[in-house]
CSV table of C-alpha atoms in Angstrom, one decimal:
chain,number,residue,atom,x,y,z
D,1,MET,CA,1.0,6.5,18.5
D,2,ARG,CA,-1.4,4.5,16.3
D,3,VAL,CA,-0.2,3.7,12.6
D,4,LEU,CA,-2.3,2.3,10.4
D,5,PHE,CA,-0.1,0.3,7.8
D,6,VAL,CA,-1.4,-0.1,4.0
D,7,ALA,CA,-0.2,-2.4,1.5
D,8,SER,CA,-0.8,-4.5,-1.5
D,9,GLU,CA,1.4,-7.5,-0.1
D,10,ALA,CA,3.4,-8.1,2.7
D,11,VAL,CA,5.2,-11.5,3.9
D,12,PRO,CA,3.8,-13.9,5.3
D,13,TYR,CA,0.7,-13.7,4.0
D,14,CYS,CA,1.2,-12.8,0.4
D,15,LYS,CA,3.8,-12.1,-1.9
D,16,THR,CA,4.6,-11.1,-5.9
D,17,GLY,CA,8.4,-9.7,-5.1
D,18,GLY,CA,10.5,-7.1,-2.9
D,19,LEU,CA,7.5,-5.1,-1.8
D,20,ALA,CA,6.0,-7.7,0.1
D,21,ASP,CA,9.5,-8.4,2.2
D,22,VAL,CA,10.0,-4.7,2.8
D,23,THR,CA,6.6,-4.2,3.9
D,24,GLY,CA,6.3,-7.4,6.6
D,25,ALA,CA,9.7,-6.9,7.8
D,26,LEU,CA,9.1,-3.0,8.5
D,27,PHE,CA,6.2,-3.8,10.1
D,28,LYS,CA,7.2,-5.9,12.7
D,29,GLU,CA,10.0,-3.9,13.6
D,30,LEU,CA,7.4,-0.9,14.5
D,31,LYS,CA,5.5,-3.4,16.7
D,32,LYS,CA,8.9,-4.2,18.7
D,33,MET,CA,9.2,-0.5,18.9
D,34,GLY,CA,6.1,-0.4,21.1
D,35,ILE,CA,4.1,1.6,18.2
D,36,ASN,CA,0.5,0.6,18.0
D,37,VAL,CA,0.4,-0.6,14.4
D,38,LEU,CA,-2.3,-2.1,12.5
D,39,MET,CA,-1.5,-3.6,9.2
D,40,VAL,CA,-4.6,-3.7,6.4
D,41,LEU,CA,-4.2,-6.2,3.0
D,42,PRO,CA,-6.8,-7.4,0.7
D,43,TYR,CA,-8.0,-10.9,1.3
D,44,TYR,CA,-6.4,-12.6,-1.6
D,45,ARG,CA,-8.0,-16.2,-2.6
D,46,GLN,CA,-4.3,-17.2,-2.0
D,47,LEU,CA,-5.4,-16.6,2.1
D,48,ILE,CA,-8.4,-18.6,2.7
D,49,ARG,CA,-6.6,-21.7,3.8
D,50,SER,CA,-4.4,-19.7,6.0
D,51,ASP,CA,-5.4,-21.3,9.8
D,52,ASN,CA,-4.3,-18.1,11.6
D,53,ILE,CA,-6.9,-15.5,9.7
D,54,VAL,CA,-10.5,-15.9,11.4
D,55,THR,CA,-13.6,-13.6,10.7
D,56,THR,CA,-14.3,-10.5,13.1
D,57,GLY,CA,-18.1,-11.0,12.2
D,58,LEU,CA,-17.8,-7.6,10.7
D,59,ARG,CA,-19.3,-6.4,7.2
D,60,ILE,CA,-19.0,-2.6,5.6
D,61,GLU,CA,-20.5,-1.6,2.4
D,62,VAL,CA,-18.6,0.6,-0.2
D,63,ARG,CA,-20.7,2.3,-2.9
D,64,GLN,CA,-19.0,3.9,-5.7
D,65,ASN,CA,-19.5,4.1,-9.3
D,66,SER,CA,-23.4,3.0,-9.1
D,67,ARG,CA,-22.3,-0.1,-7.9
D,68,SER,CA,-22.5,-1.4,-4.0
D,69,TYR,CA,-19.2,-3.6,-2.9
D,70,LEU,CA,-20.2,-5.9,0.4
D,71,CYS,CA,-17.1,-6.0,2.2
D,72,SER,CA,-16.3,-8.4,5.4
D,73,LEU,CA,-13.5,-7.9,8.2
D,74,TYR,CA,-11.2,-10.9,9.0
D,75,THR,CA,-8.4,-10.7,10.9
D,76,SER,CA,-5.0,-12.4,12.1
D,77,THR,CA,-5.2,-14.6,15.3
D,78,ASP,CA,-2.8,-11.6,17.0
D,79,LYS,CA,-5.1,-9.0,16.0
D,80,ASP,CA,-2.6,-6.9,14.4
D,81,THR,CA,-3.5,-7.5,10.9
D,82,LEU,CA,-6.9,-6.9,8.9
D,83,PHE,CA,-7.9,-8.5,5.7
D,84,ILE,CA,-10.8,-6.7,3.5
D,85,ASP,CA,-12.5,-9.4,1.7
D,86,ILE,CA,-14.0,-8.2,-1.4
D,87,PRO,CA,-14.6,-11.6,-3.4
D,88,GLU,CA,-15.6,-10.1,-7.1
D,89,LEU,CA,-12.5,-8.0,-6.8
D,90,PHE,CA,-10.1,-10.4,-4.7
D,91,ASP,CA,-11.0,-13.7,-5.3
D,92,ARG,CA,-8.5,-14.5,-8.7
D,93,GLU,CA,-5.9,-16.5,-9.5
D,94,GLY,CA,-3.3,-13.6,-9.3
D,95,ILE,CA,-2.7,-10.9,-7.0
D,96,TYR,CA,-2.5,-8.4,-10.1
D,97,GLY,CA,-3.1,-10.3,-12.9
D,98,ASP,CA,-3.1,-13.6,-14.8
D,99,THR,CA,-1.3,-15.3,-17.8
D,100,ARG,CA,-2.8,-12.8,-19.6
D,101,GLY,CA,-1.8,-10.0,-18.2
D,102,ASP,CA,-2.8,-7.1,-15.7
D,103,TYR,CA,-6.6,-7.0,-14.7
D,104,PRO,CA,-8.1,-4.8,-16.4
D,105,ASP,CA,-10.0,-3.1,-13.3
D,106,ASN,CA,-7.0,-3.1,-11.0
D,107,ASP,CA,-8.1,0.5,-10.2
D,108,THR,CA,-11.6,-0.3,-9.5
D,109,ARG,CA,-9.8,-3.2,-7.2
D,110,PHE,CA,-7.3,-0.8,-5.1
D,111,SER,CA,-9.6,2.3,-5.3
D,112,ILE,CA,-12.5,0.5,-3.5
D,113,PHE,CA,-9.8,-1.8,-0.9
D,114,SER,CA,-8.5,2.0,-0.2
D,115,ARG,CA,-12.0,3.2,0.4
D,116,ALA,CA,-12.3,0.5,2.7
D,117,THR,CA,-9.7,0.3,4.6
D,118,LEU,CA,-10.6,4.0,6.0
D,119,MET,CA,-14.1,2.6,6.1
D,120,ALA,CA,-13.0,-0.3,8.3
D,121,VAL,CA,-10.6,1.0,10.7
D,122,LYS,CA,-13.6,3.5,11.4
D,123,SER,CA,-16.0,1.0,12.5
D,124,MET,CA,-13.3,-0.5,14.3
D,125,GLY,CA,-12.5,2.8,16.2
D,126,PHE,CA,-8.8,2.2,15.0
D,127,GLN,CA,-7.8,6.3,14.8
D,128,PRO,CA,-4.5,6.3,13.1
D,129,ASP,CA,-2.3,9.0,14.1
D,130,VAL,CA,-0.5,8.0,10.8
D,131,ILE,CA,-1.5,6.2,7.5
D,132,HIS,CA,1.5,4.7,5.9
D,133,MET,CA,1.0,4.0,2.0
D,134,HIS,CA,3.1,1.5,0.0
D,135,ASP,CA,3.4,2.1,-3.9
D,136,TRP,CA,0.6,3.1,-6.0
D,137,HIS,CA,-1.9,0.5,-5.0
D,138,THR,CA,-2.8,2.3,-2.1
D,139,ALA,CA,-1.9,6.1,-2.9
D,140,LEU,CA,-5.4,7.2,-3.6
D,141,ILE,CA,-5.9,7.0,0.3
D,142,PRO,CA,-4.7,10.9,1.0
D,143,LEU,CA,-6.9,11.9,-2.2
D,144,TYR,CA,-9.9,10.5,-0.7
D,145,LEU,CA,-9.3,11.8,2.9
D,146,LYS,CA,-9.1,15.2,0.9
D,147,THR,CA,-12.4,14.6,-0.7
D,148,ILE,CA,-14.9,12.2,0.5
D,149,HIS,CA,-13.4,12.1,4.3
D,150,ARG,CA,-12.5,15.8,4.0
D,151,GLU,CA,-15.2,16.6,6.8
D,152,ASP,CA,-14.8,13.5,8.6
D,153,ALA,CA,-14.0,14.2,12.4
D,154,PHE,CA,-12.1,10.7,12.7
D,155,PHE,CA,-9.5,11.7,10.5
D,156,VAL,CA,-9.4,15.4,11.1
D,157,ASN,CA,-5.6,14.4,12.9
D,158,THR,CA,-4.2,11.8,11.1
D,159,ALA,CA,-1.3,12.6,9.1
D,160,THR,CA,-0.2,10.6,5.6
D,161,VAL,CA,3.0,8.8,4.5
D,162,LEU,CA,4.0,7.7,1.1
D,163,THR,CA,6.6,5.3,0.3
D,164,ILE,CA,8.0,4.7,-3.2
D,165,HIS,CA,9.4,1.6,-3.4
D,166,ASN,CA,9.8,1.6,-7.2
D,167,LEU,CA,9.1,4.8,-9.2
D,168,GLY,CA,8.3,2.9,-12.4
D,169,TYR,CA,5.2,1.0,-11.5
D,170,GLN,CA,2.7,4.1,-10.8
D,171,GLY,CA,-1.1,2.4,-11.5
D,172,LEU,CA,-1.7,4.4,-14.8
D,173,PHE,CA,-5.4,4.0,-16.1
D,174,PRO,CA,-7.3,5.8,-19.1
D,175,PRO,CA,-9.3,8.9,-17.9
D,176,GLY,CA,-12.3,6.6,-17.9
D,177,SER,CA,-10.9,5.6,-14.7
D,178,LEU,CA,-11.9,8.4,-12.7
D,179,LYS,CA,-15.2,7.6,-12.5
D,180,ASN,CA,-14.3,3.9,-11.6
D,181,ILE,CA,-12.4,5.6,-8.7
D,182,GLY,CA,-14.9,7.9,-7.5
D,183,ILE,CA,-12.6,11.1,-8.2
D,184,SER,CA,-14.3,14.6,-10.0
D,185,PRO,CA,-12.8,15.5,-12.9
D,186,ALA,CA,-11.9,18.6,-11.4
D,187,PHE,CA,-8.4,16.4,-10.1
D,188,PHE,CA,-7.7,15.5,-13.3
D,189,THR,CA,-5.2,18.5,-13.9
D,190,PRO,CA,-1.2,18.5,-14.4
D,191,GLU,CA,-1.2,19.7,-11.1
D,192,GLY,CA,-3.8,16.8,-9.8
D,193,ILE,CA,-3.7,13.0,-11.0
D,194,GLU,CA,-3.5,13.7,-14.6
D,195,PHE,CA,0.0,12.2,-16.3
D,196,TYR,CA,0.2,12.5,-19.8
D,197,GLY,CA,-3.7,12.0,-20.5
D,198,LYS,CA,-3.8,8.9,-18.1
D,199,VAL,CA,-5.1,8.9,-14.3
D,200,ASN,CA,-2.0,8.2,-12.5
D,201,PHE,CA,-2.5,6.5,-9.0
D,202,LEU,CA,1.0,7.1,-7.6
D,203,LYS,CA,0.9,10.7,-8.5
D,204,ALA,CA,-2.0,11.1,-6.5
D,205,GLY,CA,0.2,9.9,-3.2
D,206,ILE,CA,2.6,12.2,-4.2
D,207,VAL,CA,0.7,14.9,-4.9
D,208,PHE,CA,-1.4,14.7,-1.7
D,209,SER,CA,0.4,12.9,1.2
D,210,ASP,CA,2.0,14.7,4.1
D,211,VAL,CA,5.3,13.2,3.6
D,212,ILE,CA,6.8,10.9,1.0
D,213,THR,CA,9.5,8.4,1.9
D,214,THR,CA,11.9,6.1,-0.6
D,215,VAL,CA,14.0,3.4,-0.2
D,216,SER,CA,17.1,5.2,0.5
D,217,SER,CA,18.7,8.9,0.4
D,218,ARG,CA,20.1,8.6,-2.6
D,219,TYR,CA,17.4,7.1,-4.7
D,220,ALA,CA,15.1,10.2,-2.9
D,221,GLU,CA,17.7,12.5,-4.7
D,222,GLU,CA,17.7,10.1,-8.3
D,223,ILE,CA,14.2,10.3,-8.9
D,224,THR,CA,14.1,14.1,-8.7
D,225,THR,CA,16.3,14.1,-12.1
D,226,GLU,CA,14.7,13.2,-15.5
D,227,GLU,CA,16.9,10.6,-16.0
D,228,TYR,CA,15.5,8.0,-13.1
D,229,GLY,CA,12.2,10.3,-12.5
D,230,PHE,CA,9.9,8.0,-15.1
D,231,GLY,CA,8.3,11.3,-15.6
D,232,LEU,CA,7.6,12.0,-12.4
D,233,ASP,CA,10.9,14.0,-11.3
D,234,GLY,CA,8.7,17.4,-11.8
D,235,VAL,CA,6.4,16.9,-9.2
D,236,LEU,CA,8.7,15.4,-7.1
D,237,ARG,CA,11.0,18.1,-7.3
D,238,ARG,CA,8.2,20.3,-6.2
D,239,ARG,CA,7.8,18.3,-3.1
D,240,ARG,CA,11.2,17.8,-2.1
D,241,ASP,CA,10.8,19.5,1.0
D,242,VAL,CA,8.9,16.5,2.6
D,243,LEU,CA,10.6,13.8,0.4
D,244,TYR,CA,12.8,11.8,2.7
D,245,GLY,CA,15.2,8.5,1.8
D,246,VAL,CA,14.9,6.1,4.6
D,247,ILE,CA,17.2,3.1,3.6
D,248,ASN,CA,15.9,-0.4,3.8
D,249,GLY,CA,17.0,-2.2,6.8
D,250,ILE,CA,17.9,-6.2,7.1
D,251,GLU,CA,15.6,-8.4,8.9
D,252,TYR,CA,18.1,-10.0,10.9
D,253,ASP,CA,15.9,-13.3,12.2
D,254,ARG,CA,15.2,-14.0,8.3
D,255,TRP,CA,18.6,-13.5,7.0
D,256,SER,CA,21.1,-13.7,9.0
D,257,PRO,CA,23.9,-16.2,7.9
D,258,GLU,CA,23.7,-18.1,11.5
D,259,ILE,CA,20.6,-19.3,10.4
D,260,ASP,CA,19.7,-18.4,6.8
D,261,PRO,CA,18.7,-21.9,4.9
D,262,TYR,CA,19.5,-20.9,1.5
D,263,ILE,CA,23.5,-21.2,2.7
D,264,HIS,CA,25.6,-24.4,2.6
D,265,ALA,CA,27.1,-23.3,5.7
D,266,HIS,CA,26.7,-20.9,8.9
D,267,TYR,CA,28.5,-18.6,9.8
D,268,HIS,CA,29.0,-15.5,12.6
D,269,HIS,CA,31.5,-12.5,11.8
D,270,ARG,CA,33.5,-13.9,14.6
D,271,ASP,CA,34.3,-17.1,12.6
D,272,LEU,CA,36.0,-14.5,9.7
Protein backbone atom coordinates (compact mmCIF):
# COMPACT_ATOMS: atom_id res chain seq x y z
CA MET A 1 0.00 0.00 0.00
CA ARG A 2 1.21 3.49 -0.88
CA VAL A 3 0.17 6.27 1.49
CA LEU A 4 0.68 9.97 0.85
CA PHE A 5 0.89 11.70 4.22
CA VAL A 6 0.32 15.47 3.97
CA ALA A 7 0.65 17.87 6.89
CA SER A 8 1.61 21.44 7.70
CA GLU A 9 4.06 20.39 10.42
CA ALA A 10 5.72 17.26 11.76
CA VAL A 11 8.63 16.49 14.05
CA PRO A 12 11.56 16.49 13.66
CA TYR A 13 11.33 19.11 10.89
CA CYS A 14 8.92 21.79 12.07
CA LYS A 15 6.65 22.24 15.06
CA THR A 16 4.32 24.77 16.64
CA GLY A 17 2.28 22.37 18.77
CA GLY A 18 0.95 18.88 19.35
CA LEU A 19 -0.04 18.37 15.72
CA ALA A 20 3.63 17.99 14.80
CA ASP A 21 4.20 15.38 17.51
CA VAL A 22 1.28 13.24 16.37
CA THR A 23 1.99 13.45 12.64
CA GLY A 24 5.69 12.75 13.11
CA ALA A 25 5.07 9.76 15.37
CA LEU A 26 2.30 8.28 13.21
CA PHE A 27 4.46 8.59 10.11
CA LYS A 28 7.23 6.61 11.83
CA GLU A 29 4.81 3.88 12.92
CA LEU A 30 3.39 3.49 9.42
CA LYS A 31 6.93 2.96 8.14
CA LYS A 32 7.57 0.35 10.85
CA MET A 33 4.47 -1.50 9.65
CA GLY A 34 6.05 -1.81 6.22
CA ILE A 35 3.74 0.68 4.51
CA ASN A 36 5.21 2.62 1.61
CA VAL A 37 4.53 6.09 2.97
CA LEU A 38 5.70 9.46 1.68
CA MET A 39 5.27 12.52 3.87
CA VAL A 40 4.95 15.97 2.29
CA LEU A 41 5.64 19.22 4.15
CA PRO A 42 6.11 22.86 3.16
CA TYR A 43 9.73 23.95 2.91
CA TYR A 44 9.73 26.58 5.64
CA ARG A 45 12.57 28.98 6.29
CA GLN A 46 13.35 27.02 9.45
CA LEU A 47 14.32 23.99 7.33
CA ILE A 48 16.83 25.72 5.07
CA ARG A 49 19.88 24.93 7.21
CA SER A 50 18.98 21.28 7.83
CA ASP A 51 21.77 18.99 6.61
CA ASN A 52 19.52 16.01 5.88
CA ILE A 53 17.39 17.84 3.30
CA VAL A 54 18.67 17.83 -0.28
CA THR A 55 17.33 19.04 -3.61
CA THR A 56 15.74 16.62 -6.05
CA GLY A 57 16.45 18.93 -8.97
CA LEU A 58 12.74 18.81 -9.87
CA ARG A 59 10.46 21.81 -10.26
CA ILE A 60 6.76 22.18 -10.88
CA GLU A 61 4.60 25.17 -11.71
CA VAL A 62 1.21 25.85 -10.15
CA ARG A 63 -1.04 28.36 -11.91
CA GLN A 64 -3.84 29.83 -9.86
CA ASN A 65 -5.73 33.13 -9.68
CA SER A 66 -3.84 34.56 -12.69
CA ARG A 67 -0.52 33.87 -10.99
CA SER A 68 2.22 31.33 -11.44
CA TYR A 69 4.08 29.73 -8.53
CA LEU A 70 7.36 27.95 -9.22
CA CYS A 71 7.88 25.15 -6.71
CA SER A 72 11.20 23.38 -6.10
CA LEU A 73 11.16 19.89 -4.63
CA TYR A 74 13.49 18.78 -1.85
CA THR A 75 13.73 15.46 -0.08
CA SER A 76 15.12 14.00 3.11
CA THR A 77 18.28 11.99 2.61
CA ASP A 78 16.36 8.78 3.31
CA LYS A 79 13.85 9.75 0.57
CA ASP A 80 10.74 9.31 2.73
CA THR A 81 9.85 12.99 3.15
CA LEU A 82 9.23 15.51 0.39
CA PHE A 83 9.47 19.26 0.95
CA ILE A 84 7.83 21.75 -1.39
CA ASP A 85 9.70 25.04 -1.63
CA ILE A 86 7.61 28.06 -2.62
CA PRO A 87 9.76 30.95 -1.34
CA GLU A 88 7.20 33.73 -1.77
CA LEU A 89 4.75 31.78 0.40
CA PHE A 90 6.86 29.91 2.95
CA ASP A 91 10.18 31.72 3.32
CA ARG A 92 8.87 33.70 6.28
CA GLU A 93 9.51 34.31 9.96
CA GLY A 94 6.78 31.98 11.21
CA ILE A 95 4.88 28.93 10.05
CA TYR A 96 1.35 30.33 10.26
CA GLY A 97 1.98 33.94 11.22
CA ASP A 98 4.23 36.42 12.96
CA THR A 99 4.01 38.83 15.89
CA ARG A 100 1.18 40.68 14.13
CA GLY A 101 -1.01 37.58 13.85
CA ASP A 102 -1.87 34.98 11.22
CA TYR A 103 -0.66 35.65 7.70
CA PRO A 104 -3.60 37.11 5.74
CA ASP A 105 -2.73 34.96 2.71
CA ASN A 106 -2.79 31.62 4.54
CA ASP A 107 -5.59 30.59 2.19
CA THR A 108 -3.30 31.03 -0.81
CA ARG A 109 -0.31 29.51 0.98
CA PHE A 110 -1.93 26.23 1.90
CA SER A 111 -4.09 25.90 -1.21
CA ILE A 112 -1.01 26.22 -3.42
CA PHE A 113 0.84 23.77 -1.18
CA SER A 114 -2.03 21.29 -1.51
CA ARG A 115 -2.17 21.61 -5.28
CA ALA A 116 1.61 21.40 -5.56
CA THR A 117 1.55 18.20 -3.49
CA LEU A 118 -0.72 16.48 -5.99
CA MET A 119 1.32 17.70 -8.94
CA ALA A 120 4.62 16.75 -7.29
CA VAL A 121 3.76 13.14 -6.51
CA LYS A 122 2.38 12.71 -10.02
CA SER A 123 5.60 14.05 -11.53
CA MET A 124 7.57 11.64 -9.32
CA GLY A 125 5.38 8.65 -10.16
CA PHE A 126 4.29 8.08 -6.55
CA GLN A 127 0.71 6.93 -7.11
CA PRO A 128 -1.01 6.83 -3.71
CA ASP A 129 -3.66 4.35 -2.71
CA VAL A 130 -4.54 6.67 0.17
CA ILE A 131 -3.94 10.35 0.82
CA HIS A 132 -3.98 11.15 4.53
CA MET A 133 -4.52 14.85 5.32
CA HIS A 134 -4.21 16.52 8.71
CA ASP A 135 -6.34 19.45 9.89
CA TRP A 136 -7.52 22.41 7.82
CA HIS A 137 -4.22 23.25 6.14
CA THR A 138 -4.43 20.28 3.77
CA ALA A 139 -8.20 19.72 3.80
CA LEU A 140 -8.72 21.14 0.29
CA ILE A 141 -6.98 18.15 -1.30
CA PRO A 142 -10.11 15.95 -1.62
CA LEU A 143 -11.98 18.88 -3.19
CA TYR A 144 -9.17 19.41 -5.70
CA LEU A 145 -9.32 15.71 -6.53
CA LYS A 146 -13.02 16.07 -7.31
CA THR A 147 -12.59 19.25 -9.36
CA ILE A 148 -9.21 20.00 -10.94
CA HIS A 149 -8.18 16.31 -10.98
CA ARG A 150 -11.62 14.77 -11.53
CA GLU A 151 -10.56 13.28 -14.89
CA ASP A 152 -6.98 12.53 -13.88
CA ALA A 153 -6.42 8.79 -14.26
CA PHE A 154 -3.41 8.98 -11.95
CA PHE A 155 -5.68 9.50 -8.92
CA VAL A 156 -8.73 7.54 -10.05
CA ASN A 157 -8.24 4.82 -7.42
CA THR A 158 -6.98 7.10 -4.65
CA ALA A 159 -8.97 7.26 -1.41
CA THR A 160 -8.78 10.20 1.00
CA VAL A 161 -8.65 10.30 4.79
CA LEU A 162 -8.89 13.49 6.82
CA THR A 163 -7.80 13.48 10.45
CA ILE A 164 -9.24 16.22 12.65
CA HIS A 165 -6.80 16.93 15.46
CA ASN A 166 -8.49 20.08 16.75
CA LEU A 167 -11.90 21.06 15.41
CA GLY A 168 -11.52 24.57 16.81
CA TYR A 169 -9.07 25.46 14.04
CA GLN A 170 -10.98 25.42 10.76
CA GLY A 171 -9.24 27.73 8.29
CA LEU A 172 -11.89 30.43 7.86
CA PHE A 173 -11.55 33.04 5.11
CA PRO A 174 -13.78 35.67 3.46
CA PRO A 175 -15.80 34.78 0.33
CA GLY A 176 -13.17 36.41 -1.89
CA SER A 177 -10.90 33.54 -0.93
CA LEU A 178 -12.66 31.36 -3.50
CA LYS A 179 -10.70 33.12 -6.22
CA ASN A 180 -7.47 32.78 -4.26
CA ILE A 181 -7.88 29.01 -3.91
CA GLY A 182 -9.18 28.33 -7.41
CA ILE A 183 -12.58 26.95 -6.39
CA SER A 184 -15.82 27.70 -8.23
CA PRO A 185 -18.51 29.73 -6.41
CA ALA A 186 -20.77 26.73 -7.09
CA PHE A 187 -19.18 25.10 -4.02
CA PHE A 188 -19.90 28.11 -1.80
CA THR A 189 -23.11 26.65 -0.40
CA PRO A 190 -24.22 25.25 2.98
CA GLU A 191 -23.80 21.77 1.47
CA GLY A 192 -20.30 22.70 0.28
CA ILE A 193 -17.58 24.83 1.85
CA GLU A 194 -19.63 27.85 2.96
CA PHE A 195 -19.76 28.43 6.70
CA TYR A 196 -21.74 31.42 7.99
CA GLY A 197 -20.66 33.53 5.04
CA LYS A 198 -17.05 32.38 5.05
CA VAL A 199 -14.96 29.80 3.21
CA ASN A 200 -14.16 26.91 5.54
CA PHE A 201 -11.17 24.75 4.59
CA LEU A 202 -11.82 22.09 7.23
CA LYS A 203 -15.43 21.77 6.15
CA ALA A 204 -14.21 21.07 2.61
CA GLY A 205 -12.27 18.10 3.95
CA ILE A 206 -15.20 16.88 6.04
CA VAL A 207 -17.61 17.06 3.10
CA PHE A 208 -15.39 15.64 0.36
CA SER A 209 -13.07 13.13 2.09
CA ASP A 210 -13.88 9.44 1.86
CA VAL A 211 -13.11 8.81 5.53
CA ILE A 212 -12.80 11.14 8.53
CA THR A 213 -10.88 10.23 11.67
CA THR A 214 -10.18 12.02 14.89
CA VAL A 215 -8.05 11.45 17.95
CA SER A 216 -10.34 9.22 20.04
CA SER A 217 -13.72 7.53 19.95
CA ARG A 218 -15.00 9.91 22.59
CA TYR A 219 -13.90 12.99 20.64
CA ALA A 220 -15.53 11.55 17.52
CA GLU A 221 -18.81 11.49 19.43
CA GLU A 222 -18.32 14.88 21.10
CA ILE A 223 -17.76 16.78 17.86
CA THR A 224 -21.15 15.67 16.55
CA THR A 225 -22.83 17.60 19.38
CA GLU A 226 -23.73 21.28 19.42
CA GLU A 227 -21.65 21.79 22.56
CA TYR A 228 -18.37 20.60 21.05
CA GLY A 229 -18.99 20.80 17.31
CA PHE A 230 -17.80 24.39 16.77
CA GLY A 231 -20.65 24.89 14.32
CA LEU A 232 -19.75 21.82 12.26
CA ASP A 233 -21.73 19.31 14.30
CA GLY A 234 -24.48 19.14 11.67
CA VAL A 235 -22.20 18.23 8.78
CA LEU A 236 -20.31 15.79 11.00
CA ARG A 237 -23.57 14.09 11.96
CA ARG A 238 -24.41 13.76 8.26
CA ARG A 239 -21.06 12.04 7.73
CA ARG A 240 -21.19 9.94 10.88
CA ASP A 241 -21.08 6.73 8.84
CA VAL A 242 -17.48 7.49 7.80
CA LEU A 243 -16.35 9.20 11.03
CA TYR A 244 -14.04 7.14 13.24
CA GLY A 245 -12.17 7.77 16.47
CA VAL A 246 -8.62 6.39 16.52
CA ILE A 247 -6.89 7.05 19.81
CA ASN A 248 -3.46 8.65 19.70
CA GLY A 249 -0.65 6.33 20.69
CA ILE A 250 2.57 6.96 22.60
CA GLU A 251 5.95 7.18 20.92
CA TYR A 252 7.87 4.99 23.36
CA ASP A 253 11.32 5.76 21.99
CA ARG A 254 10.74 9.44 22.88
CA TRP A 255 8.50 9.39 25.94
CA SER A 256 9.44 6.19 27.78
CA PRO A 257 10.31 6.93 31.45
CA GLU A 258 13.35 4.70 30.95
CA ILE A 259 14.98 7.26 28.64
CA ASP A 260 12.96 10.49 28.94
CA PRO A 261 15.48 13.36 29.37
CA TYR A 262 12.85 15.61 30.98
CA ILE A 263 12.32 13.64 34.19
CA HIS A 264 14.60 13.63 37.22
CA ALA A 265 14.98 9.85 37.55
CA HIS A 266 14.45 7.10 35.00
CA TYR A 267 12.39 4.05 35.89
CA HIS A 268 10.72 0.93 34.48
CA HIS A 269 7.38 -0.61 35.38
CA ARG A 270 9.32 -3.41 37.10
CA ASP A 271 10.72 -0.78 39.48
CA LEU A 272 7.28 0.15 40.80
